[in-house]
Coordinates of C-alpha atoms in Angstrom, one line a residue:
X250 CA -38.5 15.6 22.3
X251 CA -36.8 19.0 22.0
X252 CA -33.9 17.8 24.2
X253 CA -33.4 14.8 21.8
X254 CA -32.9 17.1 18.8
X255 CA -30.6 19.4 20.7
X256 CA -28.5 16.5 21.7
X257 CA -28.5 15.2 18.1
X258 CA -27.5 18.7 16.9
X259 CA -24.6 18.9 19.3
X260 CA -23.4 15.4 18.3
X261 CA -23.6 16.4 14.6
X262 CA -21.8 19.7 15.3
X263 CA -19.0 17.8 17.1
X264 CA -18.6 15.4 14.3
X265 CA -18.3 18.2 11.8
X266 CA -15.6 19.9 14.1
X267 CA -13.7 16.6 14.3
X268 CA -13.8 16.2 10.6
X269 CA -12.5 19.7 10.0
X270 CA -9.8 19.1 12.6
X271 CA -8.7 15.8 11.0
X272 CA -8.7 17.4 7.5
X273 CA -6.6 20.4 8.3
X274 CA -4.4 19.2 11.2
X275 CA -3.7 15.8 9.7
X276 CA -2.6 14.3 13.1
X277 CA -2.2 10.7 11.7
X278 CA -0.5 11.6 8.5
X279 CA -3.1 10.4 6.0
X280 CA -2.7 13.3 3.6
X281 CA 0.9 12.3 2.8
X282 CA -0.1 8.7 2.2
X283 CA -3.0 9.7 0.0
X284 CA -0.8 12.1 -2.0
X285 CA 2.0 9.5 -2.5
X286 CA -0.5 7.0 -3.8
X287 CA -2.0 9.4 -6.3
X288 CA 1.5 10.7 -7.3
X289 CA 2.9 7.2 -7.8
X290 CA -0.1 6.1 -9.9
X291 CA 0.4 9.2 -12.1
X292 CA 4.1 8.8 -12.5
X293 CA 4.1 5.0 -12.6
X294 CA 3.4 5.0 -16.3
X295 CA 6.1 7.4 -17.2
X296 CA 8.9 6.0 -15.0
X297 CA 11.7 3.9 -16.5
X298 CA 12.0 0.3 -15.6
X299 CA 13.0 0.3 -11.9
X300 CA 13.7 -3.4 -11.6
X301 CA 14.6 -5.7 -14.6
X302 CA 12.8 -8.8 -13.3
X303 CA 9.5 -7.2 -12.4
X304 CA 6.6 -6.5 -14.7
X305 CA 5.2 -3.0 -14.9
X306 CA 2.1 -4.2 -13.0
X307 CA 4.2 -5.7 -10.2
X308 CA 6.3 -2.5 -10.0
X309 CA 3.1 -0.4 -9.8
X310 CA 1.6 -2.7 -7.1
X311 CA 4.8 -2.3 -5.0
X312 CA 4.7 1.4 -5.4
X313 CA 1.1 1.5 -4.4
X314 CA 1.9 0.1 -1.0
X315 CA 5.0 2.2 -0.5
X316 CA 7.8 -0.1 -1.6
X317 CA 10.5 1.2 -4.0
X318 CA 11.1 -1.5 -6.6
X319 CA 14.6 -0.1 -7.5
X320 CA 15.8 -1.0 -3.9
X321 CA 14.9 -4.7 -4.3
X322 CA 17.7 -7.1 -4.9
X323 CA 18.2 -8.3 -8.5
X324 CA 18.7 -11.9 -7.4
X325 CA 17.2 -13.9 -4.5
X326 CA 19.0 -16.4 -2.3
X327 CA 17.6 -19.9 -1.7
X328 CA 16.6 -18.7 1.8
X329 CA 14.6 -15.8 0.5
X330 CA 12.8 -18.1 -2.0
X331 CA 12.0 -20.6 0.7
X332 CA 10.7 -17.8 2.9
X333 CA 8.4 -16.6 0.1
X334 CA 7.1 -20.2 -0.4
X335 CA 6.5 -20.5 3.3
X336 CA 4.6 -17.2 3.4
X337 CA 2.4 -17.5 0.3
X338 CA 2.6 -21.2 -0.7
X339 CA 4.5 -22.8 -3.5
X340 CA 1.8 -22.5 -6.1
X341 CA 1.3 -18.8 -5.5
X342 CA 5.0 -18.1 -5.3
X343 CA 5.4 -19.7 -8.8
X344 CA 2.6 -17.5 -10.1
X345 CA 4.3 -14.4 -8.7
X346 CA 7.6 -15.4 -10.3
X347 CA 5.8 -15.9 -13.6
X348 CA 4.5 -12.3 -13.5
X349 CA 1.2 -12.4 -11.5
X350 CA 0.4 -9.4 -9.4
X351 CA 0.9 -9.9 -5.7
X352 CA -1.9 -8.6 -3.4
X353 CA -1.1 -6.0 -0.8
X354 CA -1.4 -8.6 1.9
X355 CA 1.1 -10.9 0.2
X356 CA 3.5 -7.9 -0.1
X357 CA 3.3 -7.2 3.6
X358 CA 3.7 -10.8 4.5
X359 CA 6.7 -11.3 2.2
X360 CA 8.5 -8.0 3.0
X361 CA 10.4 -9.8 5.8
X362 CA 11.8 -12.3 3.3
X363 CA 13.8 -9.5 1.6

């Protein structure tokens, strides 16, 4: 029974060491991602209108997934609109055009349309 607790203690210690390593070394770049999300949500309410055809909620949703709304085109071609309809469906595309917030999955699917 003593060996079991020793093994459990070693595993727990290794998990703590791995957690400390990932926190300080940041080998996969999560800290920058987390900081940009918190920064964009703080500054999203004070920024000027980055895109004239997007609602504030749509701009904040785009910023939350790392897309700069000011770099989006101000008009969309027929091919881009057809691509969006093909990706999310015609009903959902009309909802998004009317001002509904796109989900992160929809944003990632539709990014190739731009």
